[in-house]
Amino acid sequence: MHKAALTGTALVVIYTLMISSADAITKFLSHGYAAPQLFAVSGLLVAALSVLSARFGHQRQTLRTTCPRAMALRAGVTIAGSVAFFHAFRLLPFAEVFVFIGMMPLFAGLFSGLFLGEHVRPLAWGALGAGFIGVLRLFPQGLASVSTGHLIALAACLCGTLSMVLARYIGRFETNALAQVFYPNLALGAVMAAALPFVYKSMPLTDMVWVAAYGGVLFVARWLLVVSLRMLAAYAVTPLMNLQFVWMVILGAWVFD
C-alpha cells in the first residue's frame, strides 16, 4: 500500500508538468482558433493514440469498458470541462485560471464523499480548508473583481474534478486505463468535429505541429492521471496537482512574459 501511494504520488507530479504544458499550448493557440477546431483535432488524435497503444503496446489491451454509463457521464463532463477551460484561458491571464484550479482539492473532497463514499478525515478537511483560504488570498483585487471568465473557470474546475472522481469510480471495476483515455477523447473529438465546418480556419504547418504536440502531451497526461487515481483517493491527488502553480509560474514567465 505504501509503495502504491509513492508510485501514485510520482505519477501525479509528472502529470502536473504534462498537463501544465498542455494548458500552455491551449493558451498559445486559443486566440487564433475556435475551441472546436483545437479539440476536434486533439481529441481524435488522443483517441487514435489510445487505439495504437492498445493494439501495439507492450501488452495488447481491449478498449471495451465494463462501466458504460459512468464512462458516458465522464465523457460528457470532459467535453464541458475542456470547452470551459479553453474559454477561461482565452478570457483570463494564465495565473488567474490556476487560482480556481487550486480550489479543486476542496471540490474533490466533497465529490468523493458524495459519489464514492470516501469520507475525508477531519484533519484532511482542515488541510483542504486552509488550502482553500490560501487560494482565495491569491485572488487578484478581491472577490469584487469576479468576471464572466472567472465563472467559466469555476465551471471548468467543477467539471474537471467530477471527471477525476468518475475516473476513480470506474477504476474500482476495471484496470484498463486506456479505455478511460479513449472514450472521453473520442467523444470530445466527435462532438467538436460536428461544429468544425462552421468555425474552421486554415492552419499553418507550425500550428499543426503545436496541435499534434498538444495531443501527444495530453494523451500521456490523461493516462498518468487515470493510473494514479487507482492508487490514491481523488482528494489526495488534487492537492498534489497544485504543483501546477510552480509550472504555471515558469511557463507563464517564459512563454507569455
PDB file of C-alpha atoms in Angstrom:
ATOM      1  CA  MET A   1       0.000   0.000   0.000  1.00  0.00           C
ATOM      2  CA  HIS A   2       2.837   2.365   0.866  1.00  0.00           C
ATOM      3  CA  LYS A   3       4.594   1.569  -2.412  1.00  0.00           C
ATOM      4  CA  ALA A   4       1.380   2.200  -4.353  1.00  0.00           C
ATOM      5  CA  ALA A   5       0.960   5.585  -2.645  1.00  0.00           C
ATOM      6  CA  LEU A   6       4.527   6.598  -3.520  1.00  0.00           C
ATOM      7  CA  THR A   7       4.088   5.447  -7.127  1.00  0.00           C
ATOM      8  CA  GLY A   8       0.783   7.292  -7.397  1.00  0.00           C
ATOM      9  CA  THR A   9       2.367  10.453  -5.993  1.00  0.00           C
ATOM     10  CA  ALA A  10       5.235  10.283  -8.503  1.00  0.00           C
ATOM     11  CA  LEU A  11       2.762   9.827 -11.372  1.00  0.00           C
ATOM     12  CA  VAL A  12       0.755  12.872 -10.251  1.00  0.00           C
ATOM     13  CA  VAL A  13       3.924  15.004 -10.120  1.00  0.00           C
ATOM     14  CA  ILE A  14       4.762  14.047 -13.704  1.00  0.00           C
ATOM     15  CA  TYR A  15       1.123  14.614 -14.658  1.00  0.00           C
ATOM     16  CA  THR A  16       1.214  18.202 -13.347  1.00  0.00           C
ATOM     17  CA  LEU A  17       4.132  19.040 -15.618  1.00  0.00           C
ATOM     18  CA  MET A  18       2.483  17.425 -18.643  1.00  0.00           C
ATOM     19  CA  ILE A  19      -0.944  18.978 -18.142  1.00  0.00           C
ATOM     20  CA  SER A  20       0.531  22.429 -17.453  1.00  0.00           C
ATOM     21  CA  SER A  21       2.431  22.173 -20.730  1.00  0.00           C
ATOM     22  CA  ALA A  22      -0.819  21.215 -22.487  1.00  0.00           C
ATOM     23  CA  ASP A  23      -2.581  24.207 -20.872  1.00  0.00           C
ATOM     24  CA  ALA A  24       0.205  26.498 -22.086  1.00  0.00           C
ATOM     25  CA  ILE A  25      -0.272  25.241 -25.649  1.00  0.00           C
ATOM     26  CA  THR A  26      -4.029  25.799 -25.270  1.00  0.00           C
ATOM     27  CA  LYS A  27      -3.492  29.417 -24.257  1.00  0.00           C
ATOM     28  CA  PHE A  28      -0.937  29.864 -27.054  1.00  0.00           C
ATOM     29  CA  LEU A  29      -3.455  28.718 -29.688  1.00  0.00           C
ATOM     30  CA  SER A  30      -6.716  29.937 -28.112  1.00  0.00           C
ATOM     31  CA  HIS A  31      -6.673  33.418 -29.629  1.00  0.00           C
ATOM     32  CA  GLY A  32      -6.152  32.154 -33.174  1.00  0.00           C
ATOM     33  CA  TYR A  33      -8.741  29.377 -33.393  1.00  0.00           C
ATOM     34  CA  ALA A  34     -12.159  28.426 -32.060  1.00  0.00           C
ATOM     35  CA  ALA A  35     -12.418  25.685 -29.442  1.00  0.00           C
ATOM     36  CA  PRO A  36     -13.980  23.074 -31.791  1.00  0.00           C
ATOM     37  CA  GLN A  37     -11.008  23.224 -34.138  1.00  0.00           C
ATOM     38  CA  LEU A  38      -8.440  22.588 -31.434  1.00  0.00           C
ATOM     39  CA  PHE A  39     -10.432  19.890 -29.649  1.00  0.00           C
ATOM     40  CA  ALA A  40     -11.626  18.076 -32.792  1.00  0.00           C
ATOM     41  CA  VAL A  41      -8.042  17.508 -33.892  1.00  0.00           C
ATOM     42  CA  SER A  42      -6.550  16.852 -30.451  1.00  0.00           C
ATOM     43  CA  GLY A  43      -9.449  14.675 -29.225  1.00  0.00           C
ATOM     44  CA  LEU A  44      -9.329  12.396 -32.247  1.00  0.00           C
ATOM     45  CA  LEU A  45      -5.538  12.303 -32.083  1.00  0.00           C
ATOM     46  CA  VAL A  46      -5.590  11.189 -28.434  1.00  0.00           C
ATOM     47  CA  ALA A  47      -8.235   8.567 -29.291  1.00  0.00           C
ATOM     48  CA  ALA A  48      -6.047   7.302 -32.149  1.00  0.00           C
ATOM     49  CA  LEU A  49      -3.009   7.104 -29.858  1.00  0.00           C
ATOM     50  CA  SER A  50      -5.119   5.089 -27.407  1.00  0.00           C
ATOM     51  CA  VAL A  51      -6.026   2.599 -30.150  1.00  0.00           C
ATOM     52  CA  LEU A  52      -2.405   2.288 -31.269  1.00  0.00           C
ATOM     53  CA  SER A  53      -1.212   1.806 -27.697  1.00  0.00           C
ATOM     54  CA  ALA A  54      -3.863  -0.836 -27.049  1.00  0.00           C
ATOM     55  CA  ARG A  55      -3.012  -2.740 -30.220  1.00  0.00           C
ATOM     56  CA  PHE A  56       0.754  -2.367 -30.442  1.00  0.00           C
ATOM     57  CA  GLY A  57       1.768  -1.641 -26.839  1.00  0.00           C
ATOM     58  CA  HIS A  58       3.853  -3.852 -24.590  1.00  0.00           C
ATOM     59  CA  GLN A  59       0.664  -5.657 -23.533  1.00  0.00           C
ATOM     60  CA  ARG A  60      -2.211  -5.750 -26.003  1.00  0.00           C
ATOM     61  CA  GLN A  61      -5.434  -4.492 -24.444  1.00  0.00           C
ATOM     62  CA  THR A  62      -9.078  -4.158 -25.349  1.00  0.00           C
ATOM     63  CA  LEU A  63     -10.801  -0.774 -25.208  1.00  0.00           C
ATOM     64  CA  ARG A  64     -14.066  -2.304 -24.023  1.00  0.00           C
ATOM     65  CA  THR A  65     -15.481  -0.789 -20.822  1.00  0.00           C
ATOM     66  CA  THR A  66     -17.469  -2.502 -18.076  1.00  0.00           C
ATOM     67  CA  CYS A  67     -18.967   0.818 -16.895  1.00  0.00           C
ATOM     68  CA  PRO A  68     -20.689   2.328 -19.966  1.00  0.00           C
ATOM     69  CA  ARG A  69     -22.953   4.721 -18.045  1.00  0.00           C
ATOM     70  CA  ALA A  70     -20.206   6.112 -15.831  1.00  0.00           C
ATOM     71  CA  MET A  71     -17.923   6.338 -18.869  1.00  0.00           C
ATOM     72  CA  ALA A  72     -20.595   8.250 -20.825  1.00  0.00           C
ATOM     73  CA  LEU A  73     -21.014  10.673 -17.916  1.00  0.00           C
ATOM     74  CA  ARG A  74     -17.239  11.107 -17.692  1.00  0.00           C
ATOM     75  CA  ALA A  75     -17.121  11.797 -21.436  1.00  0.00           C
ATOM     76  CA  GLY A  76     -19.849  14.435 -21.057  1.00  0.00           C
ATOM     77  CA  VAL A  77     -18.131  16.332 -18.237  1.00  0.00           C
ATOM     78  CA  THR A  78     -14.807  16.046 -20.091  1.00  0.00           C
ATOM     79  CA  ILE A  79     -16.343  17.815 -23.089  1.00  0.00           C
ATOM     80  CA  ALA A  80     -17.915  20.508 -20.914  1.00  0.00           C
ATOM     81  CA  GLY A  81     -14.724  20.997 -18.899  1.00  0.00           C
ATOM     82  CA  SER A  82     -12.479  21.165 -21.973  1.00  0.00           C
ATOM     83  CA  VAL A  83     -14.613  23.859 -23.615  1.00  0.00           C
ATOM     84  CA  ALA A  84     -14.840  25.811 -20.361  1.00  0.00           C
ATOM     85  CA  PHE A  85     -11.066  25.663 -19.791  1.00  0.00           C
ATOM     86  CA  PHE A  86     -10.463  26.814 -23.376  1.00  0.00           C
ATOM     87  CA  HIS A  87     -12.607  29.922 -22.908  1.00  0.00           C
ATOM     88  CA  ALA A  88     -11.198  30.551 -19.422  1.00  0.00           C
ATOM     89  CA  PHE A  89      -7.660  30.603 -20.813  1.00  0.00           C
ATOM     90  CA  ARG A  90      -8.849  32.905 -23.589  1.00  0.00           C
ATOM     91  CA  LEU A  91     -10.514  35.368 -21.198  1.00  0.00           C
ATOM     92  CA  LEU A  92      -8.138  35.327 -18.224  1.00  0.00           C
ATOM     93  CA  PRO A  93      -4.408  35.550 -17.570  1.00  0.00           C
ATOM     94  CA  PHE A  94      -2.761  32.146 -17.221  1.00  0.00           C
ATOM     95  CA  ALA A  95      -2.236  32.578 -13.455  1.00  0.00           C
ATOM     96  CA  GLU A  96      -5.835  33.520 -12.639  1.00  0.00           C
ATOM     97  CA  VAL A  97      -7.198  30.258 -14.074  1.00  0.00           C
ATOM     98  CA  PHE A  98      -4.863  28.364 -11.753  1.00  0.00           C
ATOM     99  CA  VAL A  99      -6.364  30.189  -8.775  1.00  0.00           C
ATOM    100  CA  PHE A 100      -9.520  28.194  -9.464  1.00  0.00           C
ATOM    101  CA  ILE A 101      -7.592  25.004 -10.148  1.00  0.00           C
ATOM    102  CA  GLY A 102      -6.232  25.449  -6.625  1.00  0.00           C
ATOM    103  CA  MET A 103      -9.788  25.018  -5.315  1.00  0.00           C
ATOM    104  CA  MET A 104     -10.156  21.559  -6.871  1.00  0.00           C
ATOM    105  CA  PRO A 105      -8.969  19.658  -3.745  1.00  0.00           C
ATOM    106  CA  LEU A 106     -11.963  21.005  -1.810  1.00  0.00           C
ATOM    107  CA  PHE A 107     -14.326  20.027  -4.632  1.00  0.00           C
ATOM    108  CA  ALA A 108     -12.694  16.583  -4.745  1.00  0.00           C
ATOM    109  CA  GLY A 109     -13.291  16.093  -1.029  1.00  0.00           C
ATOM    110  CA  LEU A 110     -16.966  16.954  -1.441  1.00  0.00           C
ATOM    111  CA  PHE A 111     -17.465  14.784  -4.530  1.00  0.00           C
ATOM    112  CA  SER A 112     -15.519  11.841  -3.079  1.00  0.00           C
ATOM    113  CA  GLY A 113     -17.861  11.644  -0.127  1.00  0.00           C
ATOM    114  CA  LEU A 114     -20.958  12.164  -2.274  1.00  0.00           C
ATOM    115  CA  PHE A 115     -20.198   9.733  -5.101  1.00  0.00           C
ATOM    116  CA  LEU A 116     -17.574   7.326  -3.763  1.00  0.00           C
ATOM    117  CA  GLY A 117     -18.359   7.096  -0.072  1.00  0.00           C
ATOM    118  CA  GLU A 118     -14.734   8.058   0.684  1.00  0.00           C
ATOM    119  CA  HIS A 119     -15.171  10.175   3.787  1.00  0.00           C
ATOM    120  CA  VAL A 120     -12.417  12.714   4.240  1.00  0.00           C
ATOM    121  CA  ARG A 121     -10.820  12.643   7.706  1.00  0.00           C
ATOM    122  CA  PRO A 122     -11.258  15.797   9.866  1.00  0.00           C
ATOM    123  CA  LEU A 123      -7.519  16.511   9.693  1.00  0.00           C
ATOM    124  CA  ALA A 124      -7.645  16.319   5.897  1.00  0.00           C
ATOM    125  CA  TRP A 125     -10.669  18.668   5.849  1.00  0.00           C
ATOM    126  CA  GLY A 126      -8.644  21.117   7.919  1.00  0.00           C
ATOM    127  CA  ALA A 127      -5.783  20.965   5.431  1.00  0.00           C
ATOM    128  CA  LEU A 128      -8.149  21.332   2.462  1.00  0.00           C
ATOM    129  CA  GLY A 129      -9.875  24.282   4.113  1.00  0.00           C
ATOM    130  CA  ALA A 130      -6.571  26.005   4.874  1.00  0.00           C
ATOM    131  CA  GLY A 131      -5.506  25.497   1.279  1.00  0.00           C
ATOM    132  CA  PHE A 132      -8.808  26.937   0.051  1.00  0.00           C
ATOM    133  CA  ILE A 133      -8.364  30.064   2.182  1.00  0.00           C
ATOM    134  CA  GLY A 134      -4.805  30.400   0.892  1.00  0.00           C
ATOM    135  CA  VAL A 135      -6.008  30.188  -2.697  1.00  0.00           C
ATOM    136  CA  LEU A 136      -8.616  32.901  -2.090  1.00  0.00           C
ATOM    137  CA  ARG A 137      -5.790  35.140  -0.850  1.00  0.00           C
ATOM    138  CA  LEU A 138      -4.220  34.818  -4.274  1.00  0.00           C
ATOM    139  CA  PHE A 139      -7.320  36.160  -5.993  1.00  0.00           C
ATOM    140  CA  PRO A 140      -6.443  39.478  -7.644  1.00  0.00           C
ATOM    141  CA  GLN A 141      -8.210  42.573  -6.283  1.00  0.00           C
ATOM    142  CA  GLY A 142     -10.567  40.548  -4.073  1.00  0.00           C
ATOM    143  CA  LEU A 143     -13.822  38.786  -4.925  1.00  0.00           C
ATOM    144  CA  ALA A 144     -15.302  42.034  -6.248  1.00  0.00           C
ATOM    145  CA  SER A 145     -13.259  41.542  -9.419  1.00  0.00           C
ATOM    146  CA  VAL A 146     -15.136  38.373 -10.415  1.00  0.00           C
ATOM    147  CA  SER A 147     -15.974  38.357 -14.133  1.00  0.00           C
ATOM    148  CA  THR A 148     -17.568  36.018 -16.658  1.00  0.00           C
ATOM    149  CA  GLY A 149     -14.143  34.494 -17.270  1.00  0.00           C
ATOM    150  CA  HIS A 150     -13.815  33.631 -13.584  1.00  0.00           C
ATOM    151  CA  LEU A 151     -17.231  31.938 -13.540  1.00  0.00           C
ATOM    152  CA  ILE A 152     -16.276  29.912 -16.602  1.00  0.00           C
ATOM    153  CA  ALA A 153     -13.022  28.906 -14.888  1.00  0.00           C
ATOM    154  CA  LEU A 154     -15.021  27.800 -11.830  1.00  0.00           C
ATOM    155  CA  ALA A 155     -17.321  25.678 -14.022  1.00  0.00           C
ATOM    156  CA  ALA A 156     -14.280  24.178 -15.749  1.00  0.00           C
ATOM    157  CA  CYS A 157     -12.740  23.127 -12.431  1.00  0.00           C
ATOM    158  CA  LEU A 158     -16.011  21.617 -11.203  1.00  0.00           C
ATOM    159  CA  CYS A 159     -16.261  19.548 -14.400  1.00  0.00           C
ATOM    160  CA  GLY A 160     -12.590  18.588 -14.179  1.00  0.00           C
ATOM    161  CA  THR A 161     -12.945  17.440 -10.577  1.00  0.00           C
ATOM    162  CA  LEU A 162     -16.066  15.399 -11.336  1.00  0.00           C
ATOM    163  CA  SER A 163     -14.227  13.758 -14.244  1.00  0.00           C
ATOM    164  CA  MET A 164     -11.414  12.688 -11.893  1.00  0.00           C
ATOM    165  CA  VAL A 165     -13.839  11.337  -9.302  1.00  0.00           C
ATOM    166  CA  LEU A 166     -15.603   9.345 -12.029  1.00  0.00           C
ATOM    167  CA  ALA A 167     -12.218   8.022 -13.167  1.00  0.00           C
ATOM    168  CA  ARG A 168     -11.593   6.680  -9.656  1.00  0.00           C
ATOM    169  CA  TYR A 169     -15.100   5.190  -9.566  1.00  0.00           C
ATOM    170  CA  ILE A 170     -14.563   3.391 -12.889  1.00  0.00           C
ATOM    171  CA  GLY A 171     -11.129   2.256 -11.690  1.00  0.00           C
ATOM    172  CA  ARG A 172     -12.861   0.242  -8.956  1.00  0.00           C
ATOM    173  CA  PHE A 173     -14.363  -2.032 -11.593  1.00  0.00           C
ATOM    174  CA  GLU A 174     -11.756  -2.130 -14.356  1.00  0.00           C
ATOM    175  CA  THR A 175      -7.987  -1.724 -14.642  1.00  0.00           C
ATOM    176  CA  ASN A 176      -7.924  -0.680 -18.308  1.00  0.00           C
ATOM    177  CA  ALA A 177      -6.581   2.881 -18.144  1.00  0.00           C
ATOM    178  CA  LEU A 178      -6.540   3.269 -21.935  1.00  0.00           C
ATOM    179  CA  ALA A 179     -10.326   2.861 -22.114  1.00  0.00           C
ATOM    180  CA  GLN A 180     -10.703   5.856 -19.798  1.00  0.00           C
ATOM    181  CA  VAL A 181      -8.469   7.887 -22.096  1.00  0.00           C
ATOM    182  CA  PHE A 182     -10.079   6.632 -25.317  1.00  0.00           C
ATOM    183  CA  TYR A 183     -13.821   7.190 -24.796  1.00  0.00           C
ATOM    184  CA  PRO A 184     -13.826  10.754 -23.362  1.00  0.00           C
ATOM    185  CA  ASN A 185     -11.418  11.940 -26.057  1.00  0.00           C
ATOM    186  CA  LEU A 186     -13.278  10.148 -28.837  1.00  0.00           C
ATOM    187  CA  ALA A 187     -16.485  11.839 -27.646  1.00  0.00           C
ATOM    188  CA  LEU A 188     -14.720  15.211 -27.435  1.00  0.00           C
ATOM    189  CA  GLY A 189     -13.272  14.859 -30.943  1.00  0.00           C
ATOM    190  CA  ALA A 190     -16.566  13.666 -32.463  1.00  0.00           C
ATOM    191  CA  VAL A 191     -18.710  16.396 -30.893  1.00  0.00           C
ATOM    192  CA  MET A 192     -16.270  19.137 -31.845  1.00  0.00           C
ATOM    193  CA  ALA A 193     -15.892  17.749 -35.378  1.00  0.00           C
ATOM    194  CA  ALA A 194     -19.627  18.293 -35.882  1.00  0.00           C
ATOM    195  CA  ALA A 195     -19.111  22.023 -35.260  1.00  0.00           C
ATOM    196  CA  LEU A 196     -15.846  22.204 -37.214  1.00  0.00           C
ATOM    197  CA  PRO A 197     -17.360  23.221 -40.610  1.00  0.00           C
ATOM    198  CA  PHE A 198     -18.751  26.402 -39.027  1.00  0.00           C
ATOM    199  CA  VAL A 199     -15.524  27.602 -37.413  1.00  0.00           C
ATOM    200  CA  TYR A 200     -12.679  26.015 -39.399  1.00  0.00           C
ATOM    201  CA  LYS A 201      -9.679  28.218 -40.126  1.00  0.00           C
ATOM    202  CA  SER A 202      -6.721  27.020 -42.164  1.00  0.00           C
ATOM    203  CA  MET A 203      -3.690  26.237 -40.024  1.00  0.00           C
ATOM    204  CA  PRO A 204      -0.061  26.821 -40.985  1.00  0.00           C
ATOM    205  CA  LEU A 205       2.306  23.886 -40.530  1.00  0.00           C
ATOM    206  CA  THR A 206       3.736  25.390 -37.335  1.00  0.00           C
ATOM    207  CA  ASP A 207       0.334  25.458 -35.634  1.00  0.00           C
ATOM    208  CA  MET A 208      -0.435  21.926 -36.812  1.00  0.00           C
ATOM    209  CA  VAL A 209       2.767  20.785 -35.122  1.00  0.00           C
ATOM    210  CA  TRP A 210       1.673  22.545 -31.921  1.00  0.00           C
ATOM    211  CA  VAL A 211      -1.727  20.815 -32.042  1.00  0.00           C
ATOM    212  CA  ALA A 212      -0.017  17.447 -32.577  1.00  0.00           C
ATOM    213  CA  ALA A 213       2.267  18.174 -29.623  1.00  0.00           C
ATOM    214  CA  TYR A 214      -0.773  19.123 -27.547  1.00  0.00           C
ATOM    215  CA  GLY A 215      -2.484  15.851 -28.396  1.00  0.00           C
ATOM    216  CA  GLY A 216       0.614  13.808 -27.527  1.00  0.00           C
ATOM    217  CA  VAL A 217       1.191  15.560 -24.207  1.00  0.00           C
ATOM    218  CA  LEU A 218      -2.498  15.323 -23.335  1.00  0.00           C
ATOM    219  CA  PHE A 219      -2.560  11.589 -24.081  1.00  0.00           C
ATOM    220  CA  VAL A 220       0.323  10.910 -21.687  1.00  0.00           C
ATOM    221  CA  ALA A 221      -1.087  13.261 -19.015  1.00  0.00           C
ATOM    222  CA  ARG A 222      -4.558  11.722 -19.007  1.00  0.00           C
ATOM    223  CA  TRP A 223      -3.195   8.193 -18.913  1.00  0.00           C
ATOM    224  CA  LEU A 224      -0.988   9.082 -15.927  1.00  0.00           C
ATOM    225  CA  LEU A 225      -3.940  10.650 -14.104  1.00  0.00           C
ATOM    226  CA  VAL A 226      -6.190   7.630 -14.583  1.00  0.00           C
ATOM    227  CA  VAL A 227      -3.479   5.267 -13.312  1.00  0.00           C
ATOM    228  CA  SER A 228      -2.697   7.475 -10.290  1.00  0.00           C
ATOM    229  CA  LEU A 229      -6.387   7.675  -9.360  1.00  0.00           C
ATOM    230  CA  ARG A 230      -6.420   3.896  -8.931  1.00  0.00           C
ATOM    231  CA  MET A 231      -3.684   4.258  -6.303  1.00  0.00           C
ATOM    232  CA  LEU A 232      -4.749   7.419  -4.470  1.00  0.00           C
ATOM    233  CA  ALA A 233      -8.065   8.956  -3.425  1.00  0.00           C
ATOM    234  CA  ALA A 234      -9.210  11.897  -5.531  1.00  0.00           C
ATOM    235  CA  TYR A 235      -8.974  14.296  -2.577  1.00  0.00           C
ATOM    236  CA  ALA A 236      -5.338  13.172  -2.107  1.00  0.00           C
ATOM    237  CA  VAL A 237      -4.479  13.616  -5.790  1.00  0.00           C
ATOM    238  CA  THR A 238      -5.894  17.121  -6.210  1.00  0.00           C
ATOM    239  CA  PRO A 239      -3.696  18.858  -3.580  1.00  0.00           C
ATOM    240  CA  LEU A 240      -0.651  17.407  -5.353  1.00  0.00           C
ATOM    241  CA  MET A 241      -1.974  18.953  -8.547  1.00  0.00           C
ATOM    242  CA  ASN A 242      -1.255  22.365  -7.020  1.00  0.00           C
ATOM    243  CA  LEU A 243       2.310  21.756  -8.191  1.00  0.00           C
ATOM    244  CA  GLN A 244       0.857  23.194 -11.381  1.00  0.00           C
ATOM    245  CA  PHE A 245       1.338  26.585  -9.702  1.00  0.00           C
ATOM    246  CA  VAL A 246       5.108  26.035  -9.956  1.00  0.00           C
ATOM    247  CA  TRP A 247       4.952  25.057 -13.629  1.00  0.00           C
ATOM    248  CA  MET A 248       2.459  27.892 -14.238  1.00  0.00           C
ATOM    249  CA  VAL A 249       4.914  30.482 -12.909  1.00  0.00           C
ATOM    250  CA  ILE A 250       7.736  29.071 -15.033  1.00  0.00           C
ATOM    251  CA  LEU A 251       5.681  28.706 -18.231  1.00  0.00           C
ATOM    252  CA  GLY A 252       3.814  31.991 -17.712  1.00  0.00           C
ATOM    253  CA  ALA A 253       7.043  33.951 -17.374  1.00  0.00           C
ATOM    254  CA  TRP A 254       8.968  32.066 -20.057  1.00  0.00           C
ATOM    255  CA  VAL A 255       6.256  31.775 -22.739  1.00  0.00           C
ATOM    256  CA  PHE A 256       3.754  34.570 -22.034  1.00  0.00           C
ATOM    257  CA  ASP A 257       6.005  37.133 -20.349  1.00  0.00           C
TER     258      ASP A 257
END
